[in-house]
């Protein structure tokens, strides 16, 4: 038996609170909250956003990152990615509407990553997904 499993209570308030936040923020198109997460010695600070918004924004980032060599033609890769992200959005929306979705992840944008006291440099808007159960601790607000 590991040290963690012997000393964890049945109710882990950290996970319970994060699941409550995820249940409020994830189904929303507009809600967001500043949050800082700690896990395995790494700190991620940013804005927690809804799942749908995350996939819309990350999809746009991926699609925009593909460069077309021919301005006259639409890139087949862009079309495929567009269809893929539309399908993800439809599946997520159906699960949200049916009430079948369990929020186990935190979706973030404008993240800054700190490891060993150093900020990991990034350019542009950065996105992050983290499994709630992987989080060691958190606080509301950004660094």
C-alpha positions as a printed Julia matrix, in Angstrom:
143×3 Matrix{Float64}:
   0.0    0.0     0.0
   1.44   3.35   -0.98
   1.81   6.29    1.38
  -0.81   8.25   -0.61
  -3.49   5.55   -0.42
  -3.02   5.05    3.36
  -3.29   8.75    4.2
  -5.99   9.98    1.79
  -9.43  10.56    3.19
 -12.48   9.2     1.41
 -13.52  12.76    0.53
 -10.73  14.56   -1.21
 -11.85  18.19   -0.94
  -9.35  19.31   -3.57
 -10.88  17.05   -6.21
 -14.43  17.72   -5.0
 -14.02  21.49   -5.29
 -12.32  21.27   -8.68
 -15.15  19.07   -9.98
 -17.66  21.66   -8.75
 -15.73  24.41  -10.58
 -15.5   22.21  -13.69
 -19.25  21.53  -13.52
 -19.91  25.28  -13.54
 -17.26  26.43  -16.02
 -17.07  23.54  -18.53
 -20.64  23.71  -19.9
 -20.38  27.49  -20.31
 -19.46  29.33  -23.48
 -18.39  32.48  -21.66
 -17.58  31.78  -17.99
 -13.94  31.71  -16.96
 -12.01  31.9   -13.74
  -8.38  32.63  -12.9
  -6.81  29.54  -11.36
  -3.37  28.2   -10.5
  -2.76  24.44  -10.32
   0.1   22.49   -8.81
   0.98  18.96   -9.83
   4.17  16.91   -9.6
   6.28  20.0    -8.9
   4.94  21.99  -11.86
   2.67  25.01  -11.52
   0.26  26.08  -14.26
  -1.48  29.42  -13.93
  -4.14  30.73  -16.3
  -7.83  31.09  -17.06
 -10.07  28.07  -16.65
 -12.52  28.05  -19.56
 -15.34  25.84  -20.74
 -14.74  22.63  -22.65
 -16.62  23.78  -25.77
 -14.75  27.08  -25.85
 -11.44  25.25  -25.39
 -12.08  22.97  -28.38
 -13.28  25.88  -30.52
 -10.18  27.94  -29.75
  -7.66  25.09  -29.95
  -9.27  23.93  -33.2
  -8.82  27.4   -34.67
  -5.17  27.43  -33.54
  -4.51  24.07  -35.24
  -6.35  25.04  -38.43
  -4.65  28.44  -38.65
  -1.24  26.8   -38.1
  -1.54  24.9   -41.37
  -0.07  27.02  -44.12
  -1.44  26.82  -47.63
   1.06  26.96  -50.44
  -1.67  27.75  -52.94
  -3.97  30.67  -52.03
  -6.55  29.58  -54.66
  -7.25  26.18  -53.11
  -8.47  25.28  -49.69
  -6.05  22.97  -47.96
  -7.43  19.43  -47.61
  -5.72  19.27  -44.2
  -7.62  22.35  -43.05
 -10.89  20.84  -44.24
 -10.22  17.59  -42.39
  -9.28  19.4   -39.17
 -12.33  21.65  -39.45
 -14.6   18.6   -39.82
 -12.82  16.84  -36.94
 -13.24  19.73  -34.5
 -16.87  20.23  -35.59
 -17.5   16.53  -34.84
 -15.84  16.83  -31.4
 -17.99  19.88  -30.68
 -21.18  18.04  -31.73
 -20.35  15.0   -29.56
 -19.51  17.15  -26.55
 -22.67  19.24  -27.01
 -24.87  16.12  -27.2
 -23.35  14.71  -24.02
 -23.8   18.08  -22.26
 -27.45  18.29  -23.34
 -28.14  14.69  -22.3
 -26.53  15.32  -18.92
 -24.22  12.35  -19.47
 -20.97  14.22  -19.16
 -18.74  13.91  -16.12
 -16.24  16.72  -15.85
 -12.87  15.15  -15.07
 -10.66  17.74  -16.78
  -9.79  21.39  -16.42
  -9.43  23.35  -19.65
  -7.27  26.48  -19.56
  -6.01  29.26  -21.8
  -3.45  32.04  -21.36
  -1.39  29.67  -19.26
   2.02  30.26  -17.79
   3.98  27.2   -16.74
   6.43  27.31  -13.84
   8.85  24.5   -13.18
  11.62  24.64  -10.6
  11.06  28.35  -10.03
  11.51  29.13  -13.72
   8.82  30.3   -16.11
   8.77  28.12  -19.2
   8.74  30.61  -22.07
   5.84  30.55  -24.5
   4.6   32.68  -27.34
   1.02  33.54  -28.16
  -1.95  32.13  -26.3
  -1.15  28.83  -24.63
  -3.74  26.16  -23.84
  -3.67  23.42  -21.23
  -5.77  20.42  -20.24
  -5.25  18.75  -16.89
  -6.98  15.75  -15.36
  -8.53  16.89  -12.09
  -7.29  13.87  -10.18
  -3.68  14.72  -11.16
  -3.84  18.07   -9.37
  -1.96  18.18   -6.06
  -3.28  21.61   -5.07
  -4.72  24.83   -6.42
  -5.76  28.35   -5.6
  -8.06  30.82   -7.27
  -6.12  33.58   -8.99
  -3.14  33.74  -11.31
   0.56  34.15  -10.63
